[in-house]
Short mmCIF file of C-alpha atoms and ligand atoms in Angstrom, two decimals:
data_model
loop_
_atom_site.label_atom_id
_atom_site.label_comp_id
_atom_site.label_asym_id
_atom_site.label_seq_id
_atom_site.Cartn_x
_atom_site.Cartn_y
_atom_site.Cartn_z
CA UNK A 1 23.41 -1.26 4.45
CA UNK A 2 20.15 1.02 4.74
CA UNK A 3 19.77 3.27 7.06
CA UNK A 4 16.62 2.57 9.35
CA UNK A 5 14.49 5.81 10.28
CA UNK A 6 14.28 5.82 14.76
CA UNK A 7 11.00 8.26 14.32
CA UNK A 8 7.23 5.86 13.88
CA UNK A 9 5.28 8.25 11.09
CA UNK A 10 1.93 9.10 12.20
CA UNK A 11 -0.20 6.90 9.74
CA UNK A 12 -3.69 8.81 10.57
CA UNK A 13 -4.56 12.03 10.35
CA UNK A 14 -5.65 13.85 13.84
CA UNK A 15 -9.21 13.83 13.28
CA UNK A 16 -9.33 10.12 12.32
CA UNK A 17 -7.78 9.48 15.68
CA UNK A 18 -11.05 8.57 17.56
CA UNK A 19 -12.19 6.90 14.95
CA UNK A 20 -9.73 4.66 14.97
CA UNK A 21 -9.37 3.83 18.48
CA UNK A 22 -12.81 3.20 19.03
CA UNK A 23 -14.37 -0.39 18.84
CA UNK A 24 -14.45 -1.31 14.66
CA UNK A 25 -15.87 -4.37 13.81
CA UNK A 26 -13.43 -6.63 12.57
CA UNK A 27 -11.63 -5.84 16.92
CA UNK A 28 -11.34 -9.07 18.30
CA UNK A 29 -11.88 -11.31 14.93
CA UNK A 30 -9.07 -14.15 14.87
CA UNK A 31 -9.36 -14.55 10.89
CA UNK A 32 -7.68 -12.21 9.21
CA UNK A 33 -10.07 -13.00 6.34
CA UNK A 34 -13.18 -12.42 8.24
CA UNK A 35 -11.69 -9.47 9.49
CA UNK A 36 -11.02 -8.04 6.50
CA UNK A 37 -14.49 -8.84 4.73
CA UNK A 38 -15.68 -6.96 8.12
CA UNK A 39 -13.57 -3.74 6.79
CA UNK A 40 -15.00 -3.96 3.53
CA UNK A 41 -18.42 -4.66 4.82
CA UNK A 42 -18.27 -1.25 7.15
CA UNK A 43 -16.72 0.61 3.67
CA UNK A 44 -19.79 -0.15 2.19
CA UNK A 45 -21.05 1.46 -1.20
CA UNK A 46 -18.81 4.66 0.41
CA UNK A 47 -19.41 8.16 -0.10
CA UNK A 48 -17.48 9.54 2.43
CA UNK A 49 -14.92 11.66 0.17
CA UNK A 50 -15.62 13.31 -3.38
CA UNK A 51 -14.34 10.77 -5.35
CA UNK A 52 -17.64 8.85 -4.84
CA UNK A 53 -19.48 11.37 -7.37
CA UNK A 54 -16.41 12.03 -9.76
CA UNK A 55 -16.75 8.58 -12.14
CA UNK A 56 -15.75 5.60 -9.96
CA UNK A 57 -17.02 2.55 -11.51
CA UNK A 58 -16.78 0.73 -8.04
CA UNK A 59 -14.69 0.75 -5.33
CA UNK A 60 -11.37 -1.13 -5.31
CA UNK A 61 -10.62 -2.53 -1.68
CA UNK A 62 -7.49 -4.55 -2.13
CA UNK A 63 -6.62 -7.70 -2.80
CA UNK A 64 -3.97 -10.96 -2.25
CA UNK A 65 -3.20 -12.97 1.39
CA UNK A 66 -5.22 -11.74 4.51
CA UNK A 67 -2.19 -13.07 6.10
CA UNK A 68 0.79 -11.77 3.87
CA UNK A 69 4.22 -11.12 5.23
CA UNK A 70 4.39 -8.56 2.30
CA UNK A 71 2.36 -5.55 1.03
CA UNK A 72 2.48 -3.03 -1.66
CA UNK A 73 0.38 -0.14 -1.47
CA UNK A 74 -0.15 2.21 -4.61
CA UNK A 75 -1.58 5.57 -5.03
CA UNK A 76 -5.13 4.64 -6.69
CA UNK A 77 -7.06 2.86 -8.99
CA UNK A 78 -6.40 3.77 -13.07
CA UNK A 79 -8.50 3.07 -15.63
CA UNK A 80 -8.46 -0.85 -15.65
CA UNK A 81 -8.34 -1.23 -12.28
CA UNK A 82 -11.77 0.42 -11.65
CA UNK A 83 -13.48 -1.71 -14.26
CA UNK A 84 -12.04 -4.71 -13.11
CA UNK A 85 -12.56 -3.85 -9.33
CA UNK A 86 -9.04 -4.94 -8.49
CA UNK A 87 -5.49 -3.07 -7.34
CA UNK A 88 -2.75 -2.99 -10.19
CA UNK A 89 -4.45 -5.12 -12.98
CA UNK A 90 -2.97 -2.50 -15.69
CA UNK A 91 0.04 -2.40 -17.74
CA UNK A 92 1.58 -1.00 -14.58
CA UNK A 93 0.31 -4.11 -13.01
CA UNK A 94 1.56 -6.56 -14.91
CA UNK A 95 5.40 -4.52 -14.13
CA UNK A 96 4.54 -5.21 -10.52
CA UNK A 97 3.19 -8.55 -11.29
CA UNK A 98 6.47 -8.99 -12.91
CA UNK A 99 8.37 -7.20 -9.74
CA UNK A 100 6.73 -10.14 -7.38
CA UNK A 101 7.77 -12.57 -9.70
CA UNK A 102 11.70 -11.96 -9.91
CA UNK A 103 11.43 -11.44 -6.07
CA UNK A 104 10.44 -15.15 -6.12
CA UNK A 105 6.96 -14.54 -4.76
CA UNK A 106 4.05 -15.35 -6.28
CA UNK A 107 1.12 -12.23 -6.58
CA UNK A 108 -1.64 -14.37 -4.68
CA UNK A 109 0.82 -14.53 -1.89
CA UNK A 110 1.49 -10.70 -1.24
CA UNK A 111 -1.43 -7.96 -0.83
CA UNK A 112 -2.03 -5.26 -2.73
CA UNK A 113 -3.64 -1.88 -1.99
CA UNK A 114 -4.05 1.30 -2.84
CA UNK A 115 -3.83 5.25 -0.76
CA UNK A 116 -7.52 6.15 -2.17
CA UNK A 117 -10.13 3.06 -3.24
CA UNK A 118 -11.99 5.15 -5.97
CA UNK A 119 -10.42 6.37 -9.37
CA UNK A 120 -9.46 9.54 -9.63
CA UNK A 121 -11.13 11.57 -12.30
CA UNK A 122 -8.40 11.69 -15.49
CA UNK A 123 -5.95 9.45 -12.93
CA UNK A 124 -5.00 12.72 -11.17
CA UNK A 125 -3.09 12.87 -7.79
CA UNK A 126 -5.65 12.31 -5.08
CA UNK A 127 -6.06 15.15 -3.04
CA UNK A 128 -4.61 15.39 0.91
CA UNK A 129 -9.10 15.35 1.66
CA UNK A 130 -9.25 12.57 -0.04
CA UNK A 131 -6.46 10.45 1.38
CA UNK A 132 -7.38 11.61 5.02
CA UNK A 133 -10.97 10.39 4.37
CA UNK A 134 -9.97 7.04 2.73
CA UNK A 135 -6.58 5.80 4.34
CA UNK A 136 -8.23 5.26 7.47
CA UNK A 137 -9.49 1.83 5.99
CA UNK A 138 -6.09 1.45 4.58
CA UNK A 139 -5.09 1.48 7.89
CA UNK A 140 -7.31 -1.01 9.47
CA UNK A 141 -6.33 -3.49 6.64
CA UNK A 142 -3.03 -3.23 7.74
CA UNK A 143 -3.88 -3.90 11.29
CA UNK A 144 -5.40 -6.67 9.99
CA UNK A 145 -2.86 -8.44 8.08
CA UNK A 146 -0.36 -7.27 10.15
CA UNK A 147 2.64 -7.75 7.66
CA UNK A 148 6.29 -7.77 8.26
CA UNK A 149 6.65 -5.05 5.30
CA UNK A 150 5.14 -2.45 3.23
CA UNK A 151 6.41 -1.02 0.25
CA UNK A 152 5.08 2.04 -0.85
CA UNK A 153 4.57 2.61 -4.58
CA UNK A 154 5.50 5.92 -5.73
CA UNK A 155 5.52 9.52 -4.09
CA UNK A 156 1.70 9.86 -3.05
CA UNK A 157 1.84 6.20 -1.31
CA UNK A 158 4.78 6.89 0.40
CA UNK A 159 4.35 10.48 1.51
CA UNK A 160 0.73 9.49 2.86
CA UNK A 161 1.64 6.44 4.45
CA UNK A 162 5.07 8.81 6.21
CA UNK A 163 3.50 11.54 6.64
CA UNK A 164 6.41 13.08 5.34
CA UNK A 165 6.98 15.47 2.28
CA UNK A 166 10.44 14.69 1.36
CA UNK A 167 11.24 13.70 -2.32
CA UNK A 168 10.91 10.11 -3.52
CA UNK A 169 14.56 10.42 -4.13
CA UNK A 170 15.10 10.99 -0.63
CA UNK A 171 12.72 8.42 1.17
CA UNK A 172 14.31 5.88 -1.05
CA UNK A 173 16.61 3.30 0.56
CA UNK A 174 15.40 3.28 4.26
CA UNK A 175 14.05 1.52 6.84
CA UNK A 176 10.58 3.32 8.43
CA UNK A 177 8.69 2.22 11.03
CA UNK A 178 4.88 1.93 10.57
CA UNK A 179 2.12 1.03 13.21
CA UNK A 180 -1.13 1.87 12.79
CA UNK A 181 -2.76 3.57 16.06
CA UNK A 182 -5.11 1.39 17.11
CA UNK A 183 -3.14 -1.85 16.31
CA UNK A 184 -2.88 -5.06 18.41
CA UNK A 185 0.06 -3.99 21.23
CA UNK A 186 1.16 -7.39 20.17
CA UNK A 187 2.07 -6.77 17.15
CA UNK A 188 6.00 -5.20 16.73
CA UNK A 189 4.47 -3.38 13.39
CA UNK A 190 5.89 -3.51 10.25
CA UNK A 191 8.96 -2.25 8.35
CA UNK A 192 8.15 -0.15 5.33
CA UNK A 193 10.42 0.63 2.34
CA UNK A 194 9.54 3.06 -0.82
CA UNK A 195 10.49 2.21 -4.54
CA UNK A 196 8.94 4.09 -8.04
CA UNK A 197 5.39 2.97 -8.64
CA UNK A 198 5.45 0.67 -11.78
CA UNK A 199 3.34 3.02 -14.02
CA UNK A 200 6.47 5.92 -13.38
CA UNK A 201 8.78 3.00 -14.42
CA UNK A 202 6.92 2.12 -17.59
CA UNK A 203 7.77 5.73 -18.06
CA UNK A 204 11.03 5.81 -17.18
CA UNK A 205 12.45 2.35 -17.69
CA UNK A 206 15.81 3.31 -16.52
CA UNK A 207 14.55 3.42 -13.21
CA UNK A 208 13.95 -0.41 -13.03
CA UNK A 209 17.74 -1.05 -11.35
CA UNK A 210 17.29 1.12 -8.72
CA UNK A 211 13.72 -0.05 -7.83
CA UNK A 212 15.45 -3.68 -8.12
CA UNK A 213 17.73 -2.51 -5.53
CA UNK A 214 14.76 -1.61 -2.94
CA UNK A 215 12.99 -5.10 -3.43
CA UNK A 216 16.55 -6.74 -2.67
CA UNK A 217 17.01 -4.35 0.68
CA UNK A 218 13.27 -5.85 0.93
CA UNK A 219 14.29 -9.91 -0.01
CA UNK A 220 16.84 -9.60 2.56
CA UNK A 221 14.91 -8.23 5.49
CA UNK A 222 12.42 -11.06 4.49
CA UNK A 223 14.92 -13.55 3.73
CA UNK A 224 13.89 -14.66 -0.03
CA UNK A 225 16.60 -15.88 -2.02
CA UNK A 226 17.71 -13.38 -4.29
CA UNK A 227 16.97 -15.23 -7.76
CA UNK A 228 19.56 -14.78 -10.45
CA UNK A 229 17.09 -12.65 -12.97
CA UNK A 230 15.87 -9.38 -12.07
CA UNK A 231 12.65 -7.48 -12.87
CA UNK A 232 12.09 -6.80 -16.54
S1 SF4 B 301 -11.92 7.04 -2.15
FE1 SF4 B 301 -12.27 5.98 -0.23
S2 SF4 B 301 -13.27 7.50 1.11
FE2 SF4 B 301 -13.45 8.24 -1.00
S3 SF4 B 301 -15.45 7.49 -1.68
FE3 SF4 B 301 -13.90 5.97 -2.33
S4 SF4 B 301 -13.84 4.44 -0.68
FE4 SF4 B 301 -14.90 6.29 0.12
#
């Protein structure tokens, strides 16, 4: 059984803080839908971090169920994603398409969203600026949606969304607790687990049975029916 992580990561960095807790549009908006146009609406055509000026094609906000029991968040948008304007539409997307699929969901009924909302130049790492700027937004979507779990794709998602700087290896096959400051008191907050983003497994296809194993810690939690095939 996984271990489950007692300590709630700070999700916000200190000077976002005040931002957060102050009034934001989409406070006090019932539809989770509405809410989250709101968010994008207050984004805006952003150019609050220097990935507005480094080749972005548009901005890539997220996309799936406003109300989704389950979310994957990613590093950032590739190549295909910022000409299409939408999260994990790449080869790496169709893996995760494919990762949904053999849990039994169905992609229109999870959401999907990224660290940083702008391509980085050459698909380099965004930079610790950069994720402080953007995941703010990240933040209020997940307010928002309020799901019962995250996933975090990969080493940049998950280390941004923990706040910690442990190795993939290590986050791997626990529990975390994640609440956004500023969310409804409500709301318990969500669960969040951390598996390989797709595009490492495409690299590393041997990966694929341990990631497997963190979506079924994930269908259990959730209580999908493990089907009989897994992710290929
Ligand atoms: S990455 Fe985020 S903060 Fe930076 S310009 Fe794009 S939307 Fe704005």
């Amino acid at each position: 059984m996984a271990a489950r992580k007692s300590a709630i990561a700070p999700t916000v960095a200190e000077d976002n803080v005040f931002e957060i807790v102050n009034a934001k549009p989409e406070h006090g908006v019932a539809d989770p839908a509405a809410a989250l146009k709101l968010i994008r609406e207050d984004l805006g055509d952003c150019t609050r971090c220097k990935l507005h000026k480094q080749g972005r094609k548009q901005i890539v906000f997220g996309v799936g169920d406003p109300r989704a029991e389950l979310m994957f968040v990613g590093e950032g948008p590739g190549a295909d994603e910022d000409a299409q304007g939408e999260p994990f539409v790449g080869r790496a997307g169709q893996l995760l398409n494919n990762m949904i699929k053999a849990m039994g969901l169905r992609r229109e009924g999870v959401y999907i969203a990224n660290i940083v909302k702008c391509r980085p130049p050459g698909n380099r790492t965004p930079e610790l600026d950069e994720c402080e700027t953007c995941s703010p937004f990240l933040m209020r979507q997940i307010a928002t949606i309020k799901p019962r779990v995250i996933v975090a794709l990969g080493a940049t998602a998950a280390k941004n969304l923990l706040a910690m700087n442990s190795s993939l290896g290590d986050l791997r096959g626990h529990w975390y607790d994640f609440k956004p400051v500023g969310s409804d008191p409500s709301w318990p907050g969500a669960r969040l687990a951390v598996t390989y983003h797709p595009a490492y497994l495409l690299r590393d296809p041997r990966q694929k049975g341990e990631t497997w194993k963190d979506l079924q810690m994930v269908m259990k939690y959730l209580g999908i029916e493990p089907p009989k095939k897994a992710a290929d």
